[in-house]
Amino acid sequence: MLKINNLCAKVGDNEILKGLSLEVKPGELHAIMGPNGSGKSTLAAVLAGRDLYEVTGGSVDLDGIDLLDLEASERAREGVFLAFQYPIEIPGVSNLNFMKAALNGKRAHRGLEPIKAKDFLEKVKECSSLVELDGRLRDRSVNEGFSGGEKKRNEIFQMAMLEPKLAILDETDSGLDIDALRVVSKGVNAMRSPERSFIVITHYQRLLEHIVPDFVHVLSNGKIVKSGGKELALELEEKGYDWLKEPSHDTSNA
Amino acid sequence: MSVFTDNFSATLPPPTRKSERWKYSPIAKLLNKEISISTEAAQGMNGWPESVLPNPVLNLDAYLVVFKNGVFEPTLSDLPVSDGVDCIPFSKMDQSGSLDFTNGYHQKEWIGELNETYRQDGLSLHVHRNVKVDRPIVIHHLTDGNNVASFPKHLIKVDEGGELNVVVWSSASDRSSGMYNGLLEASIGPNALLSLEKVCNEGGKVFHFSHEHIVQERDSKLKMHTFTIKGDWVRNELEIISRGKGTDSVFNGAYLPLGAEHVDNHTTMDHTSSDGTSSELYRGIMYGNSTGVFNGKVFVRPDAQKTNAFQQNTNIVADRGAAINTKPELEIYADDVKCSHGCTVGQFDLDALFYLKSRGIDEKAAKALLVEAFLADVLSSVSSTELCEEIMRLYTERHGW
């Protein structure tokens, strides 16, 4: 489904991704772990099409489509979804209008009519119950005044509404208490299917107890330095990242 | 001397850029125009252009008072006839019933003197004690023709406990040019309410000057909105004087100029008495090569203790060629007051834009959502949803969202 080949990206003069390769097959869930500053969030943003980052090399192919050639909104319409680490507050835009515009954008792309009001509301009801997002939050402005946990649940609600082909979860567990973590994980697990793939970015093994990955990768200094099964996460939890870090030029010459 | 002043002479000199009030809105181009007052009499629909509807807000159930090039159009108007409301154009009334008050604008400003000297007509609108006018009154001004000038002035008096909603709407057909110089003076009695919406939606190339002067008595309430939808050169001046205790003044505005349009909003809020609140919110998005001015003065005089005054002007400069000059001015002479003000100039929130796009909303639709959100706080206090929807519809149509 997704083939990332030798991807390089920078922001300003700062090279962050330095030849990252990864293949994700339909239905698979890949966890990406790694120390701060290793490029995890950059990878998520580059895949979603944030133009703050400049792609300097490599390719990203989603079911035969060159993702890097598409605008952020077009990528979303092709089935890419990014759950933000820090969801954005947009005062004045109601959550529901936002979702209606998003859903209809996607439908227009597939040559479908705008969704009927009744069908839309049913879908909203179904998806919000999945992450226990109450009506009060649905009707408010996008993320405005939401707690950290509510924002993350709203991300998963949006994911359920948009039914992506590839969902990228950028530190969805950060800032969550145990209960919220359980709710969010339940939502993600309910969304897993043989056609849908996930890339889950996290610092902690804790999330992976709830959302069980097929593969775990360690990202360090802009590259994947180790890959393994779910047991790799446990090993990382125990040993930390230092033993995997690519030596930088200074220390290798020393 | 100039071509313009050959036709319209005044004792006061035209303002120049040396005056702070006119520094960013020079009128040199106006002075080169040969403009005159239309001599055409009222013609009803025969003289009305097809491109503009006589009733600018069709969905709003309102009384309608129509002027074309400054001349009252009786056949297109539907004046209120209810008890306790006197609503008569000056041209139709005998002297005895005429409201007569003035703030002396004609002695201070060239624009005011021109209006005083060359005024054609206007509305005298008097709401008696405790009368709540059942429908809004829409005053529609149309400019239609080449180099025509109009000089209306309206007087509004709402007596104690009365309630009134007035919409002053100015239109111009696309072939039009000239000048609109409109004045409005209002006095809001104790416990009375005046809602006033001023909308400029002028095609063509009209120099639009308007000046509203509003005096509020004890415990009165003002809700004022100034929307510039379209206009080649627009200057909105608003002066509010709180003259009694406990007044409440809400005044908001929005402007989204395109191309080489110019929009200027000058406001003054003068708290002279205690316990008053005022809340001012002006928002603008500058597109293309448009230029804008915001100048908001708030005075809190020595007797105006316990005043609560809020002022904010927020601007988005959407394109490289556009510019806005914004200046808040706060003068406080009382010591127990709460005042805040702020002016910002920025761009579209790129994080918000990316967030919307990442859900499959294209750039244009995403910007439309952000604009709607940006304007929501300005629009939320408009007195009727019909008017609110029509204004949003016109902005949407114009900007192609």
XYZ file of C-alpha atoms in Angstrom:
655
model
C 0.000 0.000 0.000
C 2.589 2.555 1.100
C 6.156 2.521 -0.123
C 8.555 5.108 1.233
C 11.884 4.964 -0.481
C 15.003 6.809 0.658
C 13.019 9.846 1.787
C 15.012 12.989 2.615
C 13.512 16.191 3.957
C 14.689 19.397 5.537
C 13.298 22.448 7.195
C 15.357 25.530 6.433
C 18.943 24.285 6.303
C 18.263 21.584 8.808
C 18.172 18.084 7.309
C 15.832 15.946 9.322
C 14.997 12.875 7.269
C 18.108 11.353 5.782
C 17.080 8.478 3.554
C 14.146 6.819 5.264
C 12.599 3.706 3.727
C 9.507 1.868 4.889
C 6.908 -0.379 3.361
C 3.451 -0.784 4.847
C 1.097 -3.438 3.482
C -2.708 -3.311 3.687
C -4.036 -3.997 7.163
C -0.666 -3.645 8.855
C 0.039 -1.463 11.843
C 3.563 -0.148 12.112
C 4.812 1.570 15.233
C 7.590 4.118 14.901
C 9.546 4.852 18.032
C 12.657 6.830 18.623
C 14.270 9.515 20.724
C 13.321 13.195 20.662
C 14.454 14.950 17.520
C 14.888 11.761 15.506
C 12.392 12.913 12.830
C 9.203 11.061 13.833
C 6.877 14.044 13.635
C 8.626 15.298 10.524
C 7.860 11.998 8.837
C 4.187 12.358 9.776
C 4.041 15.956 8.531
C 5.851 15.176 5.281
C 3.486 12.295 4.545
C 0.465 14.517 5.217
C 1.799 17.278 2.969
C 2.831 20.077 5.281
C 4.697 22.496 3.018
C 6.868 23.773 5.846
C 9.153 20.850 5.024
C 11.096 20.576 1.812
C 11.447 17.110 0.386
C 14.938 16.881 -1.067
C 14.953 13.290 -2.215
C 13.242 9.923 -2.327
C 9.711 8.900 -3.133
C 6.437 8.050 -1.450
C 3.978 5.842 -3.287
C 0.450 5.129 -2.083
C -1.213 2.433 -4.194
C 0.525 3.663 -7.328
C 0.006 7.357 -6.649
C 2.993 9.641 -6.145
C 1.981 11.234 -2.853
C 4.700 13.877 -2.930
C 3.133 15.296 -6.070
C -0.147 16.031 -4.283
C -1.349 18.889 -2.099
C -2.308 18.140 1.500
C -6.040 18.184 0.712
C -5.572 15.888 -2.278
C -3.613 13.419 -0.168
C -6.436 13.375 2.344
C -8.876 12.690 -0.471
C -6.695 9.778 -1.568
C -7.076 8.334 1.913
C -4.240 9.725 4.045
C -5.178 10.851 7.539
C -2.922 12.455 10.129
C -3.961 12.523 13.761
C -2.084 15.567 15.051
C 0.181 15.551 18.054
C -1.116 19.053 18.826
C -4.571 19.408 17.271
C -5.281 22.981 16.164
C -7.992 25.110 17.738
C -10.088 26.943 15.164
C -12.473 29.344 16.895
C -15.634 30.062 14.930
C -15.560 26.913 12.782
C -17.967 24.346 14.190
C -16.737 20.798 14.479
C -19.709 19.540 12.523
C -19.388 22.035 9.652
C -15.734 21.130 9.513
C -16.493 17.431 9.207
C -19.245 18.026 6.672
C -16.878 20.064 4.487
C -14.199 17.380 4.825
C -16.537 14.518 4.044
C -18.100 16.280 1.080
C -14.679 17.228 -0.246
C -13.768 13.575 -0.229
C -17.078 12.548 -1.777
C -16.767 15.136 -4.557
C -13.351 13.679 -5.340
C -15.002 10.296 -5.887
C -17.796 11.828 -7.961
C -20.401 11.415 -5.219
C -23.178 13.789 -4.218
C -22.856 15.672 -0.913
C -23.929 13.499 1.997
C -27.578 13.743 3.063
C -28.145 15.574 6.347
C -29.751 12.519 7.944
C -26.950 10.161 6.902
C -24.378 12.653 8.096
C -25.916 12.946 11.530
C -26.181 9.196 11.878
C -22.542 8.830 10.988
C -21.616 11.532 13.477
C -23.555 9.731 16.179
C -21.925 6.419 15.423
C -18.382 7.765 15.245
C -18.630 9.990 18.291
C -19.914 7.149 20.441
C -16.864 5.158 19.376
C -14.597 7.570 21.258
C -17.175 8.704 23.823
C -17.170 12.261 22.451
C -20.286 13.876 23.794
C -22.632 16.106 21.821
C -21.458 19.217 23.574
C -17.986 18.808 22.095
C -19.240 17.904 18.635
C -21.267 21.090 18.393
C -18.513 23.432 19.555
C -15.809 25.144 17.534
C -13.029 22.847 16.384
C -10.963 21.914 19.444
C -11.649 25.256 21.085
C -11.420 24.930 24.846
C -11.031 21.137 24.609
C -8.816 19.416 27.157
C -5.802 17.501 25.885
C -7.705 14.226 26.065
C -10.758 15.672 24.320
C -8.606 16.940 21.484
C -7.101 13.502 20.945
C -10.501 11.858 21.045
C -11.656 14.405 18.494
C -8.794 13.334 16.232
C -9.922 9.722 16.380
C -13.537 10.814 15.856
C -12.436 12.580 12.671
C -10.511 9.518 11.585
C -13.618 7.377 12.040
C -15.679 9.878 10.059
C -13.239 10.025 7.157
C -12.382 6.284 7.000
C -8.861 6.689 5.675
C -6.814 4.107 3.815
C -3.686 5.093 5.724
C -3.895 6.624 9.186
C -0.849 8.234 10.747
C -1.110 8.778 14.498
C 1.456 11.269 15.726
C 1.985 10.756 19.457
C -1.708 10.319 20.015
C -0.900 9.022 23.498
C 0.905 12.168 24.643
C -0.996 14.029 27.320
C -3.511 11.256 27.890
C -4.432 9.772 31.224
C -5.032 6.024 31.508
C -8.773 6.260 30.889
C -8.430 8.496 27.851
C -5.687 6.254 26.519
C -8.017 3.288 26.803
C -10.827 5.141 24.977
C -8.556 6.322 22.185
C -7.026 2.851 21.783
C -10.456 1.281 21.657
C -11.381 3.679 18.852
C -8.244 2.848 16.900
C -8.695 -0.887 17.346
C -12.280 -0.672 16.159
C -10.995 0.990 12.995
C -8.468 -1.720 12.183
C -9.345 -3.696 9.081
C -7.578 -5.677 6.349
C -7.826 -2.686 3.999
C -6.642 -0.002 6.397
C -3.045 0.567 7.443
C -1.655 2.488 10.365
C 1.571 4.223 11.220
C 1.618 4.891 14.941
C 4.277 7.244 16.221
C 4.957 7.042 19.926
C 7.587 7.494 22.583
C 6.259 4.892 24.891
C 5.588 1.224 24.868
C 2.517 1.927 27.018
C 0.358 2.752 23.962
C 1.442 -0.457 22.230
C -0.043 -2.542 25.021
C -3.414 -1.234 23.900
C -2.758 -0.915 20.189
C -0.733 -3.964 19.254
C 1.610 -3.373 16.319
C 2.644 -5.825 13.614
C 6.032 -4.154 13.314
C 8.089 -1.779 15.397
C 10.725 0.510 13.888
C 13.251 2.683 15.585
C 13.927 6.028 13.984
C 17.178 7.710 14.841
C 18.866 10.669 13.194
C 16.476 10.639 10.237
C 16.679 6.942 9.395
C 15.165 3.676 10.492
C 17.973 1.953 12.377
C 16.197 -1.141 13.623
C 13.003 -2.998 12.832
C 11.352 -5.876 14.579
C 8.131 -7.308 15.929
C 6.120 -6.042 18.877
C 8.679 -7.431 21.305
C 11.165 -4.766 20.129
C 9.048 -2.163 21.931
C 9.538 -4.007 25.195
C 13.234 -4.188 24.662
C 13.340 -0.436 24.035
C 11.348 0.224 27.151
C 13.956 -1.687 29.103
C 17.156 -0.505 27.454
C 16.308 2.962 26.124
C 17.515 4.182 22.732
C 21.195 4.810 23.322
C 22.376 1.386 22.218
C 20.699 1.910 18.816
C 21.659 5.472 18.095
C 23.697 5.918 14.948
C 26.987 7.328 16.032
C 27.315 10.920 14.858
C 30.408 11.936 12.921
C 32.110 13.494 15.935
C 32.055 10.370 18.047
C 32.823 7.956 15.218
C 36.044 9.813 14.522
C 36.989 9.914 18.140
C -8.995 75.621 -6.944
C -10.008 72.333 -8.427
C -12.578 71.048 -10.879
C -14.576 69.645 -7.980
C -14.664 72.825 -5.911
C -15.777 74.840 -8.958
C -19.086 73.025 -8.626
C -19.134 72.647 -4.870
C -17.737 75.582 -3.020
C -17.271 75.761 0.734
C -15.679 78.060 3.244
C -13.660 75.234 4.818
C -10.753 73.968 2.727
C -10.701 70.342 1.511
C -8.602 68.150 3.833
C -5.054 67.381 2.826
C -2.589 64.696 3.840
C -1.165 67.121 6.388
C -4.208 66.479 8.540
C -3.774 63.342 10.650
C -7.413 62.415 10.111
C -6.917 62.293 6.339
C -3.287 61.265 6.097
C -3.985 57.769 4.784
C -7.132 58.653 2.826
C -6.109 61.408 0.431
C -8.906 62.881 -1.671
C -6.795 64.440 -4.430
C -8.409 62.163 -7.031
C -11.872 63.325 -6.014
C -10.883 66.955 -6.420
C -10.025 66.310 -10.069
C -13.505 65.036 -10.849
C -16.195 67.118 -12.411
C -19.151 66.007 -10.377
C -22.629 67.489 -10.154
C -25.976 66.902 -8.496
C -28.435 64.957 -10.597
C -31.310 67.116 -11.835
C -33.470 64.128 -12.621
C -36.697 63.955 -10.640
C -37.950 60.753 -9.019
C -39.013 58.304 -11.720
C -39.827 55.127 -9.815
C -39.037 51.913 -11.662
C -38.642 53.772 -14.981
C -35.442 55.318 -13.803
C -34.198 52.339 -11.844
C -31.336 50.172 -13.179
C -32.108 46.476 -13.673
C -28.902 45.337 -11.970
C -29.944 46.624 -8.541
C -33.090 45.663 -6.666
C -35.007 48.499 -4.991
C -35.196 46.335 -1.874
C -31.641 45.285 -0.993
C -32.615 42.649 1.591
C -35.515 40.791 -0.004
C -35.909 38.255 2.772
C -36.159 40.869 5.465
C -39.673 41.931 6.391
C -39.025 45.655 6.619
C -40.243 49.120 5.789
C -38.421 50.555 2.832
C -37.348 54.126 2.143
C -35.657 54.566 -1.213
C -33.509 57.417 -2.493
C -31.907 57.628 -5.905
C -29.007 60.024 -6.353
C -30.194 61.723 -3.183
C -33.813 62.128 -4.328
C -36.660 60.409 -2.457
C -38.509 57.772 -4.526
C -42.073 57.633 -3.148
C -43.332 54.908 -5.497
C -40.608 52.478 -4.438
C -40.900 53.249 -0.743
C -43.062 51.732 1.946
C -42.966 54.101 4.894
C -44.014 52.940 8.337
C -47.492 54.089 9.270
C -47.737 52.725 12.793
C -48.743 54.913 15.714
C -45.948 56.486 17.621
C -43.526 56.572 14.715
C -43.039 59.660 12.588
C -41.078 58.760 9.511
C -41.153 61.424 6.814
C -38.662 62.637 4.228
C -37.791 66.293 4.761
C -39.064 67.083 1.280
C -42.563 65.903 2.265
C -42.958 67.581 5.602
C -43.987 70.999 6.811
C -41.473 72.743 9.029
C -43.384 72.253 12.273
C -42.823 68.521 12.711
C -39.176 68.565 11.669
C -36.547 67.159 13.971
C -33.723 69.573 14.252
C -30.425 68.859 15.901
C -26.866 69.063 14.778
C -23.474 68.126 16.076
C -21.746 70.937 14.246
C -19.954 68.590 11.852
C -20.590 71.097 9.077
C -18.493 73.651 10.923
C -15.613 71.279 11.529
C -15.184 69.304 8.341
C -15.282 70.188 4.688
C -17.304 67.039 3.986
C -19.849 68.114 6.601
C -20.124 71.611 5.176
C -20.735 70.201 1.691
C -23.562 68.072 3.056
C -25.066 71.039 4.873
C -24.856 73.301 1.830
C -25.927 70.923 -0.919
C -28.271 68.555 0.943
C -31.192 67.355 -1.138
C -33.270 65.292 1.241
C -33.210 62.819 4.076
C -35.392 61.117 6.582
C -36.774 62.435 9.817
C -37.467 59.475 12.018
C -38.974 59.902 15.456
C -39.921 56.971 17.691
C -42.125 58.050 20.569
C -41.862 57.009 24.187
C -41.993 53.250 24.804
C -42.820 52.501 21.170
C -41.119 49.449 19.768
C -41.162 49.684 15.996
C -42.465 46.366 14.695
C -40.205 46.004 11.647
C -36.768 47.255 10.659
C -36.636 50.355 8.466
C -34.334 49.945 5.477
C -33.070 53.190 3.965
C -31.705 52.384 0.522
C -29.538 54.853 -1.378
C -28.754 54.204 -4.994
C -26.125 56.035 -6.983
C -26.758 55.587 -10.685
C -25.084 57.675 -13.358
C -21.885 59.308 -14.408
C -20.264 61.769 -11.975
C -23.319 62.269 -9.798
C -23.266 63.474 -6.237
C -25.791 62.901 -3.486
C -25.983 64.587 -0.093
C -28.521 62.926 2.203
C -28.843 63.453 5.926
C -31.026 61.460 8.277
C -32.145 62.415 11.756
C -33.248 59.713 14.161
C -34.694 60.223 17.614
C -35.717 57.325 19.796
C -37.535 58.532 22.911
C -37.334 56.913 26.343
C -37.956 53.155 26.244
C -38.369 53.038 22.452
C -36.827 50.440 20.152
C -35.793 50.812 16.548
C -33.761 48.938 13.961
C -32.521 50.895 10.950
C -30.500 49.614 8.020
C -28.785 52.213 5.857
C -27.809 50.495 2.637
C -25.984 52.191 -0.201
C -25.756 50.724 -3.691
C -24.349 51.934 -6.961
C -24.742 50.462 -10.418
C -21.549 49.358 -12.125
C -21.591 52.255 -14.591
C -21.745 54.812 -11.801
C -19.206 57.333 -10.630
C -19.288 60.348 -8.381
C -19.756 60.952 -4.717
C -22.006 59.832 -1.914
C -21.869 62.120 1.109
C -24.307 60.847 3.708
C -24.806 62.001 7.272
C -26.819 60.471 10.045
C -27.464 61.851 13.487
C -29.222 59.870 16.148
C -30.260 60.464 19.692
C -31.136 57.481 21.863
C -33.275 58.341 24.878
C -33.107 56.758 28.344
C -33.586 52.970 28.261
C -34.072 53.064 24.510
C -32.483 50.803 21.931
C -31.193 51.647 18.486
C -29.809 48.964 16.193
C -28.168 50.468 13.168
C -26.598 48.557 10.324
C -24.722 50.417 7.661
C -23.907 48.515 4.510
C -21.942 49.791 1.555
C -22.317 47.667 -1.572
C -21.449 50.050 -4.372
C -20.342 49.107 -7.869
C -18.648 51.589 -10.165
C -16.312 54.302 -8.926
C -18.008 56.258 -6.203
C -16.297 58.227 -3.449
C -18.316 57.209 -0.431
C -18.256 59.393 2.670
C -20.500 58.677 5.579
C -20.625 60.126 9.024
C -22.776 58.857 11.869
C -23.086 60.825 15.073
C -24.922 59.115 17.891
C -25.719 60.472 21.333
C -26.782 58.069 24.051
C -28.760 58.997 27.141
C -28.880 57.094 30.424
C -29.175 53.281 30.199
C -29.644 53.358 26.444
C -28.276 50.724 24.148
C -26.677 51.034 20.735
C -25.869 48.154 18.409
C -24.075 49.449 15.367
C -22.570 47.488 12.476
C -20.635 48.843 9.549
C -20.161 46.437 6.643
C -18.193 47.372 3.594
C -19.042 44.752 1.015
C -17.972 46.629 -2.080
C -16.869 50.174 -2.777
C -14.113 51.803 -4.790
C -13.288 54.384 -2.117
C -15.070 54.282 1.210
C -14.714 56.323 4.351
C -16.920 55.481 7.329
C -16.855 57.864 10.254
C -18.643 56.975 13.457
C -18.896 59.095 16.594
C -20.655 57.857 19.684
C -21.160 60.038 22.715
C -22.295 58.444 25.937
C -23.990 61.298 27.731
C -25.867 59.483 30.500
C -25.036 56.840 33.088
C -24.987 53.157 32.275
C -25.048 53.268 28.497
C -24.139 50.219 26.441
C -22.526 50.626 23.022
C -21.646 47.734 20.756
C -20.122 48.698 17.432
C -18.577 46.261 15.029
C -17.375 46.433 11.474
C -16.004 44.312 8.665
C -14.233 45.084 5.410
C -12.796 42.765 2.760
C -11.576 45.003 -0.044
C -10.335 43.647 -3.363
C -8.313 45.069 -6.240
C -7.363 48.687 -5.692
C -10.244 49.497 -3.346
C -9.772 51.774 -0.368
C -11.671 51.433 2.927
C -11.297 53.743 5.893
C -13.037 53.348 9.257
C -12.669 56.193 11.737
C -14.460 55.682 15.040
C -14.737 57.712 18.213
C -16.268 56.486 21.447
C -16.620 59.255 23.992
C -17.539 58.182 27.531
C -18.576 61.341 29.371
C -20.703 59.720 32.062
C -20.214 56.860 34.518
C -20.991 53.124 34.390
C -20.940 52.862 30.624
C -19.733 49.886 28.636
C -18.527 49.893 25.078
C -17.356 47.053 22.911
C -15.802 47.641 19.536
C -14.671 44.963 17.114
C -13.523 45.715 13.576
C -12.142 42.977 11.379
C -10.721 43.236 7.913
C -9.111 41.099 5.260
C -7.099 43.004 2.713
C -6.848 41.404 -0.729
C -5.064 42.385 -3.942
C -3.665 45.893 -3.892
C -6.308 47.270 -1.581
C -5.544 49.802 1.117
C -7.257 50.285 4.430
C -7.339 52.544 7.433
C -8.607 51.934 10.918
C -8.521 54.647 13.515
C -10.366 54.078 16.745
C -10.411 56.671 19.487
C -11.797 55.973 22.927
C -12.131 58.828 25.404
C -12.931 58.265 29.042
C -13.667 61.679 30.575
C -13.093 62.552 34.251
C -16.740 61.876 35.213
C -16.865 58.537 33.429
C -15.892 56.358 36.405
C -16.618 52.612 36.230
C -16.395 52.671 32.460
C -15.701 49.345 30.804
C -14.352 49.899 27.295
C -13.092 47.265 24.916
C -11.664 47.850 21.489
C -10.138 45.479 18.999
C -9.092 45.743 15.382
C -7.879 42.559 13.727
C -6.557 42.467 10.201
C -5.430 39.802 7.807
C -3.313 40.942 4.903
C -4.049 38.210 2.379
C -1.930 39.402 -0.528
C 1.451 41.026 -0.944
C 0.182 44.233 -2.541
C -2.365 45.050 0.152
C -1.852 47.354 3.121
C -3.647 48.443 6.267
C -2.856 51.407 8.508
C -4.314 50.859 11.937
C -4.148 53.048 14.987
C -5.944 52.680 18.296
C -6.096 55.724 20.517
C -7.127 55.573 24.122
C -7.367 58.636 26.330
C -8.367 58.027 29.926
C -8.995 60.832 32.403
C -10.829 58.822 35.077
C -9.084 56.505 37.528
C -11.564 53.699 38.175
C -12.090 52.226 34.734
C -11.409 49.081 32.781
C -10.184 49.611 29.254
C -8.474 47.348 26.814
C -7.558 47.731 23.221
C -5.539 45.926 20.639
C -4.716 46.055 16.978
C -3.240 43.180 15.055
C -2.119 42.738 11.492
C -1.315 39.223 10.384
C -1.821 36.540 7.803
C -4.072 33.552 7.559
C -3.261 31.074 10.330
C -1.123 28.562 8.452
C -1.509 25.886 11.134
C -5.282 26.121 10.941
C -5.157 26.113 7.160
C -3.027 22.957 7.123
C -5.279 21.282 9.662
C -8.327 21.883 7.453
C -6.495 20.797 4.318
C -5.233 17.646 5.983
C -8.870 16.559 6.253
C -9.445 16.875 2.517
C -10.784 20.427 2.380
C -9.197 22.263 -0.530
C -7.369 25.532 -0.029
C -10.210 27.726 -1.271
C -12.860 26.054 0.880
C -10.487 26.025 3.863
C -9.910 29.765 3.526
C -13.669 30.320 3.224
C -14.202 28.457 6.497
C -11.523 30.546 8.194
C -12.999 33.782 6.837
C -16.450 32.804 8.032
C -15.004 32.098 11.462
C -13.092 35.382 11.402
C -16.268 37.315 10.660
C -18.524 35.339 12.999
C -17.886 37.531 16.043
C -18.595 40.683 14.040
C -21.794 39.279 12.563
C -23.150 37.560 15.659
C -24.682 40.740 17.102
C -26.505 41.800 13.913
C -30.168 42.205 14.800
C -31.728 39.958 12.167
C -30.589 36.635 10.763
C -32.005 37.599 7.350
C -29.668 40.581 7.137
C -26.769 38.576 8.509
C -27.283 35.876 5.871
C -27.592 38.391 3.060
C -24.337 40.091 4.046
C -22.521 36.767 4.225
C -24.066 35.762 0.894
C -22.796 38.957 -0.759
C -19.290 38.506 0.625
C -19.313 34.874 -0.486
C -20.561 35.714 -3.970
C -18.063 38.500 -4.394
C -15.051 36.491 -3.259
C -16.134 33.300 -4.983
C -15.823 31.106 -1.872
